[in-house]
């Protein structure tokens, strides 16, 4: 089992920034690719960003490219999501997920992930 706990969400004005953290415990963190997803009210969960086990490969959805950055610190068992230039449409519950599997794979679908955190609310006001 891998336990994931997100933090760093909150209320921010449009154009502002937030950094989300996801702390992992239970298994060797560096054995898992990590991803961030989000779900807004009334909408399906959508992929935001993912990072490979070593951090050498990343993937982003088109709507966050150039604004969000995913990173990880394997010594601290933590993955981060730096969010800049936030927009009201970024408002959602953001959750992290862990994926076992081949080393080079960076899953962009929720089906590729084995463990999920509870999520943290991000609200962007006009």
Coordinates of N, CA and C in Angstrom, one line a residue:
X1 N 0.8 -1.2 0.0 CA 0.0 0.0 0.0 C 0.8 1.2 0.0
X2 N 0.4 2.3 -0.7 CA 1.0 3.6 -0.7 C 0.0 4.6 -0.2
X3 N 0.3 5.3 0.8 CA -0.6 6.4 1.3 C -0.1 7.7 0.7
X4 N -1.1 8.5 0.3 CA -0.8 9.8 -0.4 C -1.6 10.9 0.3
X5 N -0.9 11.9 0.7 CA -1.6 13.1 1.4 C -1.2 14.4 0.7
X6 N -2.2 15.0 0.2 CA -2.0 16.3 -0.5 C -2.1 17.5 0.4
X7 N -1.5 18.5 0.1 CA -1.6 19.8 0.9 C -1.2 21.0 -0.1
X8 N -1.6 22.2 0.4 CA -1.2 23.4 -0.3 C -2.3 24.0 -1.1
X9 N -3.5 23.4 -1.1 CA -4.6 24.0 -1.8 C -5.1 25.3 -1.0
X10 N -6.0 26.0 -1.7 CA -6.6 27.2 -1.0 C -7.2 28.1 -2.0
X11 N -7.5 29.3 -1.6 CA -8.2 30.3 -2.4 C -7.1 31.3 -2.9
X12 N -7.1 31.6 -4.2 CA -6.2 32.5 -4.8 C -6.9 33.3 -5.8
X13 N -6.4 34.5 -6.0 CA -7.0 35.3 -7.1 C -6.4 34.9 -8.5
X14 N -7.2 35.2 -9.5 CA -6.7 34.9 -10.9 C -5.4 35.6 -11.1
X15 N -4.5 34.8 -11.7 CA -3.1 35.3 -12.0 C -2.1 34.9 -10.9
X16 N -2.7 34.4 -9.8 CA -1.8 34.1 -8.7 C -1.2 32.7 -8.8
X17 N -0.5 32.3 -7.8 CA 0.2 31.0 -7.8 C -0.1 30.2 -6.5
X18 N 0.0 28.9 -6.6 CA 0.0 28.0 -5.5 C 0.9 26.8 -5.8
X19 N 1.5 26.2 -4.7 CA 2.3 25.0 -4.9 C 1.6 23.9 -4.1
X20 N 1.2 22.9 -4.8 CA 0.6 21.7 -4.1 C 1.8 20.7 -3.8
X21 N 1.6 20.0 -2.7 CA 2.5 18.9 -2.3 C 1.7 17.6 -2.1
X22 N 2.4 16.6 -2.4 CA 1.8 15.2 -2.1 C 2.9 14.4 -1.5
X23 N 2.6 14.1 -0.2 CA 3.6 13.3 0.6 C 3.2 11.8 0.5
X24 N 4.1 10.9 0.2 CA 3.9 9.5 0.1 C 4.5 8.7 1.2
X25 N 3.9 7.6 1.6 CA 4.4 6.8 2.6 C 4.0 5.3 2.3
X26 N 4.7 4.4 2.9 CA 4.2 3.0 2.8 C 5.1 2.1 1.9
X27 N 5.6 2.6 0.8 CA 6.4 1.9 -0.1 C 7.5 2.8 -0.6
X28 N 8.5 2.2 -1.3 CA 9.6 3.0 -1.9 C 9.1 3.9 -2.9
X29 N 9.1 5.2 -2.6 CA 8.5 6.3 -3.4 C 9.1 6.3 -4.8
X30 N 10.4 6.0 -4.9 CA 11.1 6.1 -6.2 C 10.7 5.0 -7.2
X31 N 9.9 4.0 -6.7 CA 9.4 2.9 -7.6 C 8.1 3.3 -8.3
X32 N 7.6 4.5 -8.1 CA 6.3 4.9 -8.6 C 6.4 6.2 -9.5
X33 N 5.8 6.1 -10.7 CA 5.6 7.4 -11.4 C 4.4 8.1 -10.6
X34 N 4.4 9.4 -10.7 CA 3.4 10.1 -9.9 C 2.6 11.1 -10.9
X35 N 1.4 11.2 -10.6 CA 0.6 12.1 -11.4 C -0.3 13.0 -10.6
X36 N -0.8 14.1 -11.2 CA -1.8 15.0 -10.6 C -3.0 15.0 -11.5
X37 N -4.1 14.9 -10.9 CA -5.4 15.0 -11.6 C -6.3 16.0 -10.9
X38 N -7.3 16.4 -11.6 CA -8.3 17.4 -10.9 C -9.7 17.0 -11.4
X39 N -10.6 17.5 -10.5 CA -12.0 17.3 -10.8 C -12.8 18.5 -10.3
X40 N -13.5 19.1 -11.3 CA -14.3 20.2 -10.9 C -15.7 19.7 -10.7
X41 N -16.6 20.5 -10.0 CA -17.9 20.1 -9.8 C -18.7 19.8 -11.1
X42 N -19.3 18.7 -11.2 CA -20.1 18.3 -12.3 C -19.3 17.9 -13.5
X43 N -18.0 17.8 -13.4 CA -17.1 17.4 -14.5 C -16.4 16.1 -14.1
X44 N -15.9 15.4 -15.2 CA -15.1 14.2 -14.9 C -13.7 14.6 -14.5
X45 N -13.1 13.6 -13.9 CA -11.7 13.8 -13.5 C -10.8 13.9 -14.7
X46 N -9.9 14.8 -14.7 CA -9.0 15.0 -15.8 C -7.5 15.0 -15.4
X47 N -6.7 14.6 -16.3 CA -5.3 14.5 -16.1 C -4.7 15.9 -16.2
X48 N -3.7 16.2 -15.3 CA -3.1 17.5 -15.2 C -1.6 17.3 -15.6
X49 N -0.9 16.5 -14.9 CA 0.6 16.4 -15.1 C 1.1 15.1 -14.5
X50 N 2.2 14.6 -15.0 CA 2.8 13.3 -14.5 C 4.3 13.4 -14.6
X51 N 4.9 12.6 -13.8 CA 6.4 12.6 -13.7 C 6.9 11.2 -13.5
X52 N 8.0 10.8 -14.2 CA 8.5 9.5 -14.1 C 9.2 9.2 -12.7
X53 N 9.6 8.0 -12.5 CA 10.1 7.6 -11.2 C 11.4 8.5 -10.9
X54 N 12.2 8.7 -11.8 CA 13.4 9.5 -11.5 C 13.2 11.0 -11.7
X55 N 12.1 11.4 -12.3 CA 11.9 12.8 -12.5 C 12.4 13.3 -13.8
X56 N 13.0 12.3 -14.6 CA 13.5 12.7 -15.9 C 12.6 13.0 -17.0
X57 N 11.4 12.4 -16.9 CA 10.3 12.6 -17.9 C 9.1 13.2 -17.2
X58 N 8.5 14.1 -17.9 CA 7.2 14.7 -17.5 C 6.2 14.8 -18.6
X59 N 5.0 14.9 -18.3 CA 3.9 15.0 -19.2 C 2.9 16.0 -18.7
X60 N 2.3 16.8 -19.6 CA 1.3 17.8 -19.1 C 0.1 17.8 -20.1
X61 N -1.0 18.1 -19.5 CA -2.2 18.4 -20.3 C -2.0 19.7 -21.1
X62 N -2.7 19.8 -22.2 CA -2.5 21.1 -23.0 C -2.9 22.3 -22.2
X63 N -3.9 22.2 -21.4 CA -4.4 23.4 -20.7 C -3.6 23.9 -19.6
X64 N -2.5 23.2 -19.2 CA -1.6 23.7 -18.1 C -0.2 23.9 -18.6
X65 N 0.1 23.5 -19.8 CA 1.5 23.6 -20.3 C 1.9 25.1 -20.3
X66 N 3.1 25.3 -19.8 CA 3.6 26.7 -19.6 C 3.2 27.4 -18.4
X67 N 2.2 26.8 -17.7 CA 1.8 27.4 -16.4 C 2.1 26.6 -15.2
X68 N 1.9 25.3 -15.3 CA 2.2 24.4 -14.2 C 3.4 23.6 -14.4
X69 N 4.1 23.3 -13.3 CA 5.3 22.4 -13.3 C 5.2 21.4 -12.3
X70 N 5.4 20.1 -12.7 CA 5.5 19.0 -11.8 C 6.9 18.7 -11.5
X71 N 7.2 18.3 -10.2 CA 8.5 17.9 -9.8 C 8.4 17.0 -8.7
X72 N 9.5 16.3 -8.3 CA 9.5 15.4 -7.2 C 10.9 15.4 -6.5
X73 N 10.8 15.1 -5.2 CA 12.0 14.9 -4.4 C 11.9 13.5 -3.8
X74 N 12.7 12.6 -4.4 CA 12.6 11.2 -3.9 C 13.2 11.1 -2.5
X75 N 14.0 12.0 -2.1 CA 14.6 11.9 -0.7 C 13.5 12.3 0.3
X76 N 12.6 13.1 -0.1 CA 11.5 13.5 0.8 C 10.2 12.8 0.5
X77 N 10.2 11.9 -0.4 CA 9.0 11.1 -0.8 C 7.8 12.1 -1.1
X78 N 8.1 13.1 -1.9 CA 7.1 14.1 -2.1 C 7.1 14.5 -3.6
X79 N 5.9 14.7 -4.1 CA 5.8 15.3 -5.5 C 5.1 16.6 -5.4
X80 N 5.4 17.5 -6.2 CA 4.9 18.9 -6.2 C 4.2 19.3 -7.5
X81 N 3.3 20.2 -7.4 CA 2.7 20.8 -8.5 C 2.8 22.3 -8.3
X82 N 3.7 23.0 -9.0 CA 3.7 24.5 -9.0 C 2.7 25.0 -10.0
X83 N 1.8 25.8 -9.6 CA 0.8 26.3 -10.4 C 0.9 27.8 -10.5
X84 N 1.2 28.4 -11.7 CA 1.3 29.8 -11.9 C 0.2 30.3 -12.8
X85 N 0.0 31.6 -12.9 CA -1.0 32.2 -13.8 C -2.3 31.5 -13.7
X86 N -2.8 31.3 -12.5 CA -4.0 30.5 -12.3 C -5.2 31.2 -12.9
X87 N -6.2 30.5 -13.3 CA -7.4 31.0 -14.0 C -8.6 30.4 -13.2
X88 N -9.7 31.1 -13.2 CA -10.9 30.6 -12.5 C -11.3 29.2 -13.0
X89 N -11.0 28.9 -14.2 CA -11.3 27.5 -14.7 C -10.4 26.4 -14.2
X90 N -9.4 26.8 -13.5 CA -8.5 25.9 -12.8 C -9.1 25.4 -11.4
X91 N -10.2 26.0 -11.0 CA -10.9 25.7 -9.8 C -11.3 24.2 -9.8
X92 N -10.8 23.4 -8.8 CA -11.1 22.0 -8.8 C -10.5 21.4 -7.5
X93 N -10.9 20.1 -7.3 CA -10.1 19.4 -6.3 C -9.0 18.7 -7.0
X94 N -7.8 18.9 -6.5 CA -6.6 18.4 -7.1 C -6.1 17.2 -6.3
X95 N -5.8 16.1 -6.9 CA -5.4 14.9 -6.2 C -4.1 14.3 -6.9
X96 N -3.3 13.7 -6.1 CA -2.1 13.0 -6.7 C -2.4 11.5 -6.7
X97 N -1.6 10.8 -7.5 CA -1.8 9.4 -7.7 C -0.4 8.8 -8.0
X98 N -0.3 7.5 -7.6 CA 1.0 6.8 -7.8 C 0.8 5.6 -8.7
X99 N 1.7 5.4 -9.6 CA 1.6 4.3 -10.6 C 2.8 3.4 -10.6
X100 N 2.6 2.1 -10.4 CA 3.7 1.2 -10.5 C 3.8 0.8 -12.0
X101 N 4.8 0.1 -12.4 CA 4.9 -0.3 -13.8 C 6.3 0.0 -14.4
X102 N 6.4 -0.1 -15.7 CA 7.7 0.1 -16.3 C 8.4 1.4 -16.0
X103 N 9.7 1.4 -15.8 CA 10.4 2.6 -15.3 C 10.1 3.8 -16.2
X104 N 10.1 3.7 -17.5 CA 10.0 4.9 -18.3 C 8.6 5.4 -18.6
X105 N 7.6 4.7 -18.1 CA 6.2 5.0 -18.4 C 5.8 6.2 -17.5
X106 N 5.1 7.2 -18.1 CA 4.5 8.3 -17.4 C 3.0 8.3 -17.8
X107 N 2.2 7.6 -17.0 CA 0.8 7.4 -17.4 C 0.0 8.8 -17.4
X108 N -0.8 8.9 -18.4 CA -1.7 10.1 -18.5 C -3.1 9.8 -18.3
X109 N -3.4 8.5 -18.1 CA -4.8 8.1 -17.8 C -4.9 7.7 -16.4
X110 N -6.1 7.9 -15.8 CA -6.3 7.5 -14.4 C -6.2 6.0 -14.3
X111 N -6.5 5.3 -15.3 CA -6.4 3.8 -15.3 C -5.0 3.3 -15.1
X112 N -4.0 4.1 -15.3 CA -2.6 3.7 -15.1 C -2.1 3.8 -13.7
X113 N -3.0 4.3 -12.8 CA -2.5 4.6 -11.4 C -3.2 3.6 -10.4
X114 N -2.4 3.3 -9.4 CA -2.8 2.3 -8.5 C -3.3 2.8 -7.1
X115 N -2.7 4.0 -6.8 CA -3.1 4.6 -5.5 C -3.4 6.1 -5.7
X116 N -4.3 6.5 -4.8 CA -4.9 7.9 -4.9 C -4.9 8.5 -3.6
X117 N -4.7 9.8 -3.6 CA -4.9 10.6 -2.4 C -6.3 11.1 -2.3
X118 N -6.6 11.8 -1.2 CA -8.0 12.4 -1.0 C -8.2 13.7 -1.8
X119 N -7.2 14.4 -2.1 CA -7.4 15.6 -2.8 C -7.3 16.9 -1.9
X120 N -7.0 18.0 -2.6 CA -7.0 19.3 -1.9 C -7.7 20.3 -2.8
X121 N -8.5 21.1 -2.2 CA -9.3 22.1 -3.0 C -8.5 23.3 -3.4
X122 N -8.6 23.6 -4.7 CA -8.0 24.8 -5.2 C -9.2 25.7 -5.8
X123 N -9.3 26.9 -5.3 CA -10.3 27.8 -5.8 C -9.7 29.1 -6.3
X124 N -9.9 29.4 -7.5 CA -9.4 30.6 -8.1 C -10.5 31.6 -8.4
X125 N -10.4 32.8 -7.7 CA -11.4 33.8 -7.8 C -11.1 34.8 -8.9
X126 N -12.1 35.5 -9.4 CA -11.9 36.4 -10.5 C -11.3 37.7 -9.9

